[in-house]
Amino acid sequence: MKELHRKRVLVTGGAGFLGSHLCERLVLAGHDVLCVDNFYTGVKDNIAHLLDAGNFELMRHDVTFPLYVEVDEIYNLACPASPVHYQRDPVQTTKTSVHGAINMLGLAKRTGARILQASTSEVYGDPGVHPQAESYWGNVNPIGLRACYDEGKRCAETLFVNYHRQHGVATRIARIFNTYGPRMHPLDGRVISNLMTQALRDEPLTVYGDGSQTRALCYVDDLVDGLIRLMTSDVPPEVPVNLGSDHELSMLDVAREVLRATGSTATVEFRALPSDDPQRRCPDLTAARKHLGWAPSTSLADGLAHTVRYFSQRLAMLSQVSRIDARATPTASLSPLSNAPV
Ligand code: NAD
Ligand code: UDP
Ligand code: UDP
């Protein structure tokens, strides 16, 4: 890459599911990539293949503490994303969203870097309008179990627009909808992780509630493409953009698709619906199409097939590790969060 186009890019949360794919794409494009992560939910395996690249650096750091580095672009992805993970230490989740945003915005302000926030469809809460356009203000329970994440991300958006208005920081806000693919932790409790792990182990698939609640699932490569387009676009800094798939499915449909993709004959078992679980969610992608010329292109069948391959290998590896761990320490957990309720 010509020096002129080569940027120093910071990816916070770069060892996580989305962050590791983003780091990989940026490294392949020839940028100098600094991955910062405290390994709360991310794992080194996700970025191990990048460590030998001359244009990749890894730093263990918690974004709730200040960080002084010289960069041109910042993708702020640091934050646990699975409900099981973000509810485990809700105070830390809010600190990561809010203090982390303040520190990364302070860094962007000092260096003049452009900064993108990984926000979420959760800012819409349990939506009262459908599909959700960026103009919808949301329906969030501020004292519910999901609030540590939802309200933390909403406050981060407020900080982003105000660092732009008050300090002229070049900000971008991506409202990311449910995304899946290789490098999701198989035991992170999200719907694809749970159902695919269960199907591959021929255990009953756990569907919460009656399975009529909906989500639209985006494949990770498409999402990363959207993030990079948003960062490099001339979208006005205070305009959030939805990124995700608009192919809406019920969770029962998702269970059927996972059974088909894995070839499993496992049964479905219904479990209690978690509190404040959004009933319907699907993005309006008009803004993404208009500003970025972007829409996802990977079919669910193809995306699930890639994911099945990854989960099969990962689960085989984890069960090998657990056999070794069980001999060494009977309480060893397979989750990156020790003692996490997986
Ligand atoms: P993930 O849990 O796999 O990755 C999050 C990463 O952030 C992990 O590597 C974790 O160790 C790191 N991290 C957490 N707290 C940190 C801290 N205080 N300091 C430094 N690093 C920290 O989750 P993901 O699915 O890759 O999500 C990445 C981002 O995208 C998150 O901000 C999430 O809110 C957002 N997002 C994801 C989805 C999705 O479907 N995957 C949907 C909406 C929004
Ligand atoms: N900050 C940082 N790296 C920098 C610059 C700032 O981590 O390169 C942090 C620092 O902790 C600061 C926060 O970002 O408190 C917000 O910075 P800002 O300049 O907005 O505020 P102030 O320094 O006045 O608190
Ligand atoms: N879900 C489910 N079975 C599971 C895990 C999740 O039916 O084993 C449901 C969950 O109740 C929610 C949907 O799947 O309605 C998506 O859950 P996920 O945790 O993946 O994401 P989020 O709730 O944050 O959209």
Short mmCIF file of C-alpha atoms and ligand atoms in Angstrom, two decimals:
data_model
loop_
_atom_site.label_atom_id
_atom_site.label_comp_id
_atom_site.label_asym_id
_atom_site.label_seq_id
_atom_site.Cartn_x
_atom_site.Cartn_y
_atom_site.Cartn_z
CA MET A 1 0.00 0.00 0.00
CA LYS A 2 1.23 3.52 -0.83
CA GLU A 3 2.38 5.45 2.29
CA LEU A 4 -0.28 8.06 1.48
CA HIS A 5 -3.14 5.59 1.98
CA ARG A 6 -1.60 3.58 4.80
CA LYS A 7 -3.21 4.45 8.13
CA ARG A 8 -2.42 3.68 11.77
CA VAL A 9 -5.65 2.04 12.90
CA LEU A 10 -6.60 1.23 16.48
CA VAL A 11 -9.20 -1.52 16.99
CA THR A 12 -10.42 -1.80 20.58
CA GLY A 13 -11.91 -5.18 21.39
CA GLY A 14 -9.82 -6.50 18.49
CA ALA A 15 -9.46 -10.00 19.95
CA GLY A 16 -13.22 -10.52 20.03
CA PHE A 17 -15.52 -11.98 17.41
CA LEU A 18 -16.11 -8.92 15.21
CA GLY A 19 -12.85 -7.19 16.14
CA SER A 20 -10.66 -10.08 15.01
CA HIS A 21 -12.29 -10.14 11.56
CA LEU A 22 -11.93 -6.37 11.31
CA CYS A 23 -8.22 -6.52 12.29
CA GLU A 24 -7.67 -9.22 9.67
CA ARG A 25 -9.29 -7.15 6.92
CA LEU A 26 -7.33 -4.02 7.85
CA VAL A 27 -4.03 -5.93 8.04
CA LEU A 28 -4.69 -7.49 4.62
CA ALA A 29 -5.43 -4.02 3.24
CA GLY A 30 -1.93 -2.96 4.35
CA HIS A 31 -2.78 -0.67 7.29
CA ASP A 32 -0.78 -0.56 10.53
CA VAL A 33 -3.16 -2.16 13.00
CA LEU A 34 -3.02 -1.86 16.78
CA CYS A 35 -5.35 -4.31 18.52
CA VAL A 36 -6.18 -3.37 22.11
CA ASP A 37 -8.05 -5.87 24.28
CA ASN A 38 -8.31 -6.90 27.93
CA PHE A 39 -9.38 -10.46 26.97
CA TYR A 40 -12.59 -10.26 29.00
CA THR A 41 -14.46 -12.18 26.32
CA GLY A 42 -11.93 -12.17 23.48
CA VAL A 43 -9.25 -14.82 23.06
CA LYS A 44 -5.74 -14.76 21.65
CA ASP A 45 -6.58 -17.64 19.30
CA ASN A 46 -8.76 -15.20 17.33
CA ILE A 47 -5.78 -13.06 16.33
CA ALA A 48 -2.90 -15.57 16.67
CA HIS A 49 -2.60 -15.81 12.87
CA LEU A 50 -1.94 -12.05 12.66
CA LEU A 51 0.86 -11.87 15.22
CA ASP A 52 3.62 -12.52 12.69
CA ALA A 53 2.40 -9.84 10.28
CA GLY A 54 4.73 -6.84 10.28
CA ASN A 55 1.76 -4.45 10.34
CA PHE A 56 -0.07 -5.92 13.38
CA GLU A 57 0.48 -5.19 17.08
CA LEU A 58 -1.36 -6.52 20.13
CA MET A 59 -1.69 -4.63 23.42
CA ARG A 60 -3.40 -5.91 26.57
CA HIS A 61 -5.25 -2.91 27.94
CA ASP A 62 -8.62 -2.06 29.49
CA VAL A 63 -10.26 0.90 27.72
CA THR A 64 -11.76 2.17 30.98
CA PHE A 65 -8.21 3.47 31.60
CA PRO A 66 -6.61 6.20 29.49
CA LEU A 67 -4.57 5.18 26.48
CA TYR A 68 -1.90 7.35 24.85
CA VAL A 69 -0.96 6.19 21.34
CA GLU A 70 -0.67 7.96 17.98
CA VAL A 71 -3.29 6.80 15.47
CA ASP A 72 -5.29 8.00 12.44
CA GLU A 73 -8.46 5.92 12.90
CA ILE A 74 -10.15 4.24 15.86
CA TYR A 75 -12.76 1.48 15.71
CA ASN A 76 -14.20 1.29 19.24
CA LEU A 77 -15.51 -2.27 19.58
CA ALA A 78 -14.44 -3.05 23.16
CA CYS A 79 -17.49 -4.33 25.08
CA PRO A 80 -18.93 -7.77 25.78
CA ALA A 81 -21.84 -8.29 23.36
CA SER A 82 -23.60 -11.49 24.41
CA PRO A 83 -26.37 -10.94 27.00
CA VAL A 84 -24.87 -13.71 29.19
CA HIS A 85 -21.48 -12.01 29.10
CA TYR A 86 -22.57 -8.39 29.51
CA GLN A 87 -24.92 -9.21 32.40
CA ARG A 88 -22.25 -11.06 34.34
CA ASP A 89 -20.60 -7.84 35.58
CA PRO A 90 -23.13 -5.13 34.68
CA VAL A 91 -21.21 -2.31 36.36
CA GLN A 92 -18.08 -3.13 34.38
CA THR A 93 -20.18 -3.33 31.17
CA THR A 94 -21.46 0.21 31.72
CA LYS A 95 -17.97 1.43 32.62
CA THR A 96 -16.58 -0.12 29.45
CA SER A 97 -19.27 1.53 27.33
CA VAL A 98 -19.12 4.96 28.97
CA HIS A 99 -15.59 5.41 30.37
CA GLY A 100 -14.22 3.49 27.40
CA ALA A 101 -16.01 5.87 25.01
CA ILE A 102 -14.75 8.94 26.91
CA ASN A 103 -11.15 7.71 26.78
CA MET A 104 -11.27 6.77 23.11
CA LEU A 105 -12.97 10.08 22.24
CA GLY A 106 -10.33 11.94 24.26
CA LEU A 107 -7.69 10.06 22.28
CA ALA A 108 -9.44 10.95 18.99
CA LYS A 109 -9.70 14.59 20.05
CA ARG A 110 -5.98 14.81 20.88
CA THR A 111 -4.75 12.98 17.78
CA GLY A 112 -7.38 14.22 15.29
CA ALA A 113 -8.24 10.59 14.50
CA ARG A 114 -11.58 9.62 12.99
CA ILE A 115 -13.45 7.34 15.41
CA LEU A 116 -16.22 4.78 14.82
CA GLN A 117 -18.43 3.50 17.62
CA ALA A 118 -19.77 -0.06 17.54
CA SER A 119 -23.25 0.77 18.79
CA THR A 120 -26.10 -1.67 18.69
CA SER A 121 -29.70 -2.37 17.76
CA GLU A 122 -30.19 -2.66 21.54
CA VAL A 123 -30.46 1.15 21.64
CA TYR A 124 -33.99 0.52 20.25
CA GLY A 125 -34.77 -1.78 23.23
CA ASP A 126 -37.99 -3.75 22.73
CA PRO A 127 -39.01 -1.69 19.69
CA GLY A 128 -42.44 -0.14 19.30
CA VAL A 129 -41.97 0.43 15.55
CA HIS A 130 -41.02 -2.00 12.86
CA PRO A 131 -38.63 -2.22 11.08
CA GLN A 132 -36.36 0.06 13.09
CA ALA A 133 -35.08 3.16 11.30
CA GLU A 134 -32.39 5.37 12.84
CA SER A 135 -35.01 8.05 13.52
CA TYR A 136 -36.73 5.79 16.09
CA TRP A 137 -35.74 6.75 19.67
CA GLY A 138 -36.27 3.32 21.19
CA ASN A 139 -38.04 1.68 24.09
CA VAL A 140 -35.49 0.76 26.76
CA ASN A 141 -36.10 -0.26 30.37
CA PRO A 142 -33.44 1.80 32.21
CA ILE A 143 -33.44 -0.47 35.28
CA GLY A 144 -33.79 -3.85 33.55
CA LEU A 145 -31.15 -6.57 33.28
CA ARG A 146 -30.17 -5.46 29.77
CA ALA A 147 -29.84 -1.78 30.74
CA CYS A 148 -26.13 -2.03 31.62
CA TYR A 149 -25.52 -2.62 27.92
CA ASP A 150 -28.42 -0.77 26.27
CA GLU A 151 -28.10 2.40 28.33
CA GLY A 152 -24.29 2.23 28.29
CA LYS A 153 -24.39 2.15 24.48
CA ARG A 154 -26.99 4.92 24.35
CA CYS A 155 -24.81 7.11 26.57
CA ALA A 156 -21.81 6.31 24.34
CA GLU A 157 -23.79 7.55 21.32
CA THR A 158 -24.58 10.77 23.23
CA LEU A 159 -20.87 11.21 23.97
CA PHE A 160 -19.98 10.61 20.33
CA VAL A 161 -22.36 13.23 18.94
CA ASN A 162 -21.31 15.74 21.60
CA TYR A 163 -17.57 15.25 21.04
CA HIS A 164 -18.38 16.03 17.44
CA ARG A 165 -20.55 19.07 18.17
CA GLN A 166 -18.38 20.48 20.94
CA HIS A 167 -14.86 19.46 19.88
CA GLY A 168 -15.20 18.77 16.15
CA VAL A 169 -14.16 15.10 16.48
CA ALA A 170 -14.86 13.15 13.26
CA THR A 171 -17.26 10.50 14.55
CA ARG A 172 -19.15 7.59 12.99
CA ILE A 173 -21.86 5.51 14.71
CA ALA A 174 -22.72 2.00 13.50
CA ARG A 175 -25.88 0.48 15.00
CA ILE A 176 -25.01 -3.17 14.57
CA PHE A 177 -27.78 -5.79 14.46
CA ASN A 178 -27.31 -9.50 15.36
CA THR A 179 -24.23 -10.83 13.61
CA TYR A 180 -22.88 -14.39 13.52
CA GLY A 181 -20.03 -16.38 12.03
CA PRO A 182 -16.68 -18.03 12.73
CA ARG A 183 -14.90 -16.89 15.94
CA MET A 184 -18.07 -16.40 17.95
CA HIS A 185 -17.29 -18.14 21.18
CA PRO A 186 -19.27 -21.41 21.01
CA LEU A 187 -20.29 -20.99 24.65
CA ASP A 188 -21.16 -17.29 24.69
CA GLY A 189 -24.89 -17.94 25.15
CA ARG A 190 -26.03 -16.18 21.95
CA VAL A 191 -28.66 -17.91 19.89
CA ILE A 192 -26.45 -19.13 17.03
CA SER A 193 -23.68 -20.20 19.42
CA ASN A 194 -26.08 -22.12 21.68
CA LEU A 195 -28.16 -23.78 18.95
CA MET A 196 -25.19 -24.73 16.82
CA THR A 197 -23.21 -26.13 19.75
CA GLN A 198 -26.28 -28.11 20.85
CA ALA A 199 -27.00 -29.39 17.32
CA LEU A 200 -23.39 -30.51 16.81
CA ARG A 201 -23.50 -32.35 20.14
CA ASP A 202 -26.93 -33.84 19.35
CA GLU A 203 -28.38 -32.20 22.45
CA PRO A 204 -31.85 -30.58 22.48
CA LEU A 205 -31.91 -27.06 21.00
CA THR A 206 -32.98 -24.52 23.63
CA VAL A 207 -35.56 -22.09 22.23
CA TYR A 208 -36.57 -19.37 24.69
CA GLY A 209 -40.25 -18.44 25.08
CA ASP A 210 -42.42 -19.85 22.30
CA GLY A 211 -39.76 -19.04 19.69
CA SER A 212 -41.93 -16.48 17.89
CA GLN A 213 -39.60 -13.56 18.72
CA THR A 214 -37.64 -12.39 15.69
CA ARG A 215 -34.12 -11.31 14.78
CA ALA A 216 -32.35 -10.77 11.43
CA LEU A 217 -28.93 -12.42 11.27
CA CYS A 218 -26.03 -10.87 9.39
CA TYR A 219 -22.91 -12.79 8.36
CA VAL A 220 -19.70 -11.35 9.83
CA ASP A 221 -17.89 -10.64 6.52
CA ASP A 222 -20.76 -8.46 5.33
CA LEU A 223 -20.86 -6.60 8.63
CA VAL A 224 -17.12 -5.88 8.61
CA ASP A 225 -17.45 -4.60 5.06
CA GLY A 226 -20.18 -2.22 6.30
CA LEU A 227 -18.03 -0.98 9.20
CA ILE A 228 -15.10 -0.16 6.89
CA ARG A 229 -17.39 1.58 4.41
CA LEU A 230 -18.93 3.64 7.20
CA MET A 231 -15.50 4.66 8.54
CA THR A 232 -14.34 5.83 5.10
CA SER A 233 -17.68 7.35 4.01
CA ASP A 234 -18.72 10.99 4.17
CA VAL A 235 -21.81 10.24 6.28
CA PRO A 236 -22.41 13.26 8.54
CA PRO A 237 -20.62 12.57 11.87
CA GLU A 238 -23.77 12.78 14.00
CA VAL A 239 -25.84 10.40 11.83
CA PRO A 240 -26.06 6.80 13.12
CA VAL A 241 -26.31 4.06 10.49
CA ASN A 242 -27.98 0.64 10.95
CA LEU A 243 -25.84 -2.29 9.80
CA GLY A 244 -27.23 -5.81 9.67
CA SER A 245 -29.45 -8.12 7.71
CA ASP A 246 -33.10 -7.34 7.01
CA HIS A 247 -34.05 -10.98 6.52
CA GLU A 248 -36.25 -11.37 9.60
CA LEU A 249 -36.67 -14.82 11.16
CA SER A 250 -38.38 -16.23 14.24
CA MET A 251 -36.16 -18.16 16.68
CA LEU A 252 -38.04 -21.33 15.72
CA ASP A 253 -37.06 -20.63 12.08
CA VAL A 254 -33.46 -20.16 13.25
CA ALA A 255 -33.56 -23.53 15.07
CA ARG A 256 -34.82 -25.21 11.87
CA GLU A 257 -32.06 -23.56 9.80
CA VAL A 258 -29.39 -24.67 12.28
CA LEU A 259 -30.70 -28.27 12.19
CA ARG A 260 -30.58 -28.17 8.40
CA ALA A 261 -27.07 -26.69 8.29
CA THR A 262 -25.65 -29.20 10.78
CA GLY A 263 -27.64 -32.20 9.54
CA SER A 264 -28.59 -32.84 13.18
CA THR A 265 -31.80 -34.60 14.24
CA ALA A 266 -31.78 -33.08 17.73
CA THR A 267 -35.11 -32.07 19.28
CA VAL A 268 -36.23 -28.58 20.35
CA GLU A 269 -36.74 -27.79 24.03
CA PHE A 270 -38.60 -24.63 25.14
CA ARG A 271 -37.15 -22.57 28.02
CA ALA A 272 -38.30 -19.43 29.84
CA LEU A 273 -37.92 -16.18 27.91
CA PRO A 274 -35.28 -13.90 29.52
CA SER A 275 -36.63 -10.61 30.89
CA ASP A 276 -36.92 -7.66 28.49
CA ASP A 277 -36.10 -9.92 25.51
CA PRO A 278 -37.07 -7.83 22.44
CA GLN A 279 -40.06 -9.40 20.64
CA ARG A 280 -39.33 -8.16 17.10
CA ARG A 281 -36.12 -6.77 15.64
CA CYS A 282 -35.18 -5.99 12.06
CA PRO A 283 -33.31 -3.00 10.66
CA ASP A 284 -34.47 -0.50 8.11
CA LEU A 285 -31.39 -0.39 5.86
CA THR A 286 -32.38 2.65 3.78
CA ALA A 287 -29.60 4.83 5.25
CA ALA A 288 -26.90 2.16 4.79
CA ARG A 289 -27.94 1.69 1.15
CA LYS A 290 -28.09 5.42 0.52
CA HIS A 291 -24.91 6.58 2.31
CA LEU A 292 -22.70 3.50 1.93
CA GLY A 293 -24.13 1.68 -1.08
CA TRP A 294 -24.09 -1.29 1.29
CA ALA A 295 -26.37 -4.24 1.94
CA PRO A 296 -25.44 -7.75 3.12
CA SER A 297 -24.90 -10.30 0.36
CA THR A 298 -24.19 -13.63 2.10
CA SER A 299 -27.17 -16.01 2.23
CA LEU A 300 -28.09 -17.54 5.58
CA ALA A 301 -27.36 -21.02 4.17
CA ASP A 302 -23.81 -20.02 3.13
CA GLY A 303 -23.12 -18.11 6.35
CA LEU A 304 -24.32 -21.01 8.50
CA ALA A 305 -22.23 -23.48 6.48
CA HIS A 306 -19.04 -21.43 7.18
CA THR A 307 -20.01 -21.19 10.83
CA VAL A 308 -20.69 -24.93 11.17
CA ARG A 309 -17.18 -25.68 9.90
CA TYR A 310 -15.65 -23.35 12.49
CA PHE A 311 -17.81 -24.59 15.39
CA SER A 312 -17.06 -28.24 14.59
CA GLN A 313 -13.31 -27.61 14.80
CA ARG A 314 -13.56 -25.35 17.84
CA LEU A 315 -15.79 -27.72 19.80
CA ALA A 316 -13.44 -30.62 19.09
CA MET A 317 -10.55 -28.50 20.40
CA LEU A 318 -12.48 -27.33 23.46
CA SER A 319 -13.48 -30.85 24.43
CA GLN A 320 -9.84 -31.92 24.17
CA VAL A 321 -8.83 -28.98 26.41
CA SER A 322 -11.62 -29.78 28.86
CA ARG A 323 -10.42 -33.38 29.16
CA ILE A 324 -6.94 -32.09 30.00
CA ASP A 325 -8.37 -29.40 32.33
CA ALA A 326 -10.65 -31.89 34.06
CA ARG A 327 -7.59 -33.94 34.98
CA ALA A 328 -5.73 -30.83 36.22
CA THR A 329 -8.48 -28.63 37.76
CA PRO A 330 -11.98 -30.05 38.10
CA THR A 331 -13.61 -26.57 38.01
CA ALA A 332 -11.92 -25.32 34.85
CA SER A 333 -14.33 -23.49 32.54
CA LEU A 334 -14.45 -23.60 28.76
CA SER A 335 -15.58 -20.00 28.67
CA PRO A 336 -13.15 -17.09 28.37
CA LEU A 337 -15.00 -15.71 31.41
CA SER A 338 -14.04 -18.06 34.21
CA ASN A 339 -17.18 -19.07 36.16
CA ALA A 340 -19.40 -17.49 33.51
CA PRO A 341 -22.89 -18.97 33.52
CA VAL A 342 -22.59 -20.69 30.16
P1 NAD B 1 -17.02 -9.99 21.76
O1 NAD B 1 -17.42 -10.17 23.19
O2 NAD B 1 -16.62 -11.17 20.99
O3 NAD B 1 -15.85 -8.91 21.64
C1 NAD B 1 -15.70 -7.84 22.53
C2 NAD B 1 -14.22 -7.65 22.77
O4 NAD B 1 -14.02 -6.53 23.65
C3 NAD B 1 -13.57 -8.85 23.46
O5 NAD B 1 -12.37 -9.19 22.82
C4 NAD B 1 -13.33 -8.35 24.88
O6 NAD B 1 -12.26 -9.02 25.52
C5 NAD B 1 -13.08 -6.88 24.65
N1 NAD B 1 -13.34 -6.04 25.81
C6 NAD B 1 -14.41 -6.05 26.64
N2 NAD B 1 -14.27 -5.11 27.58
C7 NAD B 1 -13.10 -4.49 27.35
C8 NAD B 1 -12.39 -3.42 28.00
N3 NAD B 1 -12.90 -2.81 29.07
N4 NAD B 1 -11.19 -3.04 27.51
C9 NAD B 1 -10.67 -3.66 26.40
N5 NAD B 1 -11.28 -4.67 25.77
C10 NAD B 1 -12.49 -5.07 26.23
O7 NAD B 1 -18.24 -9.23 21.06
P2 NAD B 1 -18.49 -8.91 19.52
O8 NAD B 1 -19.68 -9.67 19.10
O9 NAD B 1 -17.24 -9.04 18.76
O10 NAD B 1 -18.91 -7.38 19.62
C11 NAD B 1 -17.98 -6.34 19.33
C12 NAD B 1 -18.67 -5.00 19.44
O11 NAD B 1 -19.75 -4.92 18.53
C13 NAD B 1 -19.24 -4.71 20.84
O12 NAD B 1 -19.01 -3.36 21.16
C14 NAD B 1 -20.70 -4.96 20.68
O13 NAD B 1 -21.47 -4.18 21.56
C15 NAD B 1 -20.95 -4.57 19.23
N6 NAD B 1 -22.09 -5.30 18.67
C16 NAD B 1 -21.99 -6.60 18.32
C17 NAD B 1 -23.10 -7.26 17.82
C18 NAD B 1 -23.05 -8.72 17.39
O14 NAD B 1 -24.06 -9.27 16.99
N7 NAD B 1 -21.91 -9.37 17.43
C19 NAD B 1 -24.33 -6.59 17.70
C20 NAD B 1 -24.40 -5.27 18.11
C21 NAD B 1 -23.27 -4.62 18.57
N1 UDP B 2 -7.46 10.38 26.95
C1 UDP B 2 -6.79 9.26 26.56
N2 UDP B 2 -5.83 9.39 25.58
C2 UDP B 2 -5.52 10.57 25.02
C3 UDP B 2 -6.25 11.72 25.43
C4 UDP B 2 -7.21 11.60 26.40
O1 UDP B 2 -7.03 8.16 27.04
O2 UDP B 2 -4.66 10.59 24.15
C5 UDP B 2 -8.51 10.23 27.97
C6 UDP B 2 -8.21 10.93 29.27
O3 UDP B 2 -8.36 9.99 30.31
C7 UDP B 2 -9.28 11.97 29.40
C8 UDP B 2 -10.38 11.46 28.49
O4 UDP B 2 -9.68 10.79 27.45
O5 UDP B 2 -9.77 12.05 30.70
C9 UDP B 2 -11.22 12.55 27.88
O6 UDP B 2 -10.39 13.47 27.25
P1 UDP B 2 -10.82 14.99 27.09
O7 UDP B 2 -9.72 15.70 26.39
O8 UDP B 2 -12.17 15.06 26.48
O9 UDP B 2 -11.05 15.48 28.55
P2 UDP B 2 -10.08 15.90 29.75
O10 UDP B 2 -8.68 15.53 29.38
O11 UDP B 2 -10.29 17.34 29.85
O12 UDP B 2 -10.62 15.11 30.88
N1 UDP B 3 -32.38 -17.41 22.31
C1 UDP B 3 -32.95 -18.66 22.25
N2 UDP B 3 -32.20 -19.73 22.63
C2 UDP B 3 -30.92 -19.61 23.06
C3 UDP B 3 -30.33 -18.32 23.11
C4 UDP B 3 -31.11 -17.24 22.73
O1 UDP B 3 -34.12 -18.82 21.86
O2 UDP B 3 -30.30 -20.64 23.39
C5 UDP B 3 -33.20 -16.26 21.85
C6 UDP B 3 -33.19 -15.06 22.80
O3 UDP B 3 -34.20 -15.20 23.78
C7 UDP B 3 -33.46 -13.92 21.85
C8 UDP B 3 -32.81 -14.36 20.53
O4 UDP B 3 -32.62 -15.77 20.66
O5 UDP B 3 -34.84 -13.78 21.64
C9 UDP B 3 -31.47 -13.71 20.26
O6 UDP B 3 -30.67 -13.88 21.41
P1 UDP B 3 -29.14 -13.45 21.45
O7 UDP B 3 -28.68 -13.63 22.86
O8 UDP B 3 -28.37 -14.13 20.39
O9 UDP B 3 -29.13 -11.90 21.05
P2 UDP B 3 -30.02 -10.65 21.52
O10 UDP B 3 -31.06 -11.09 22.48
O11 UDP B 3 -29.04 -9.75 22.13
O12 UDP B 3 -30.61 -10.16 20.26
#
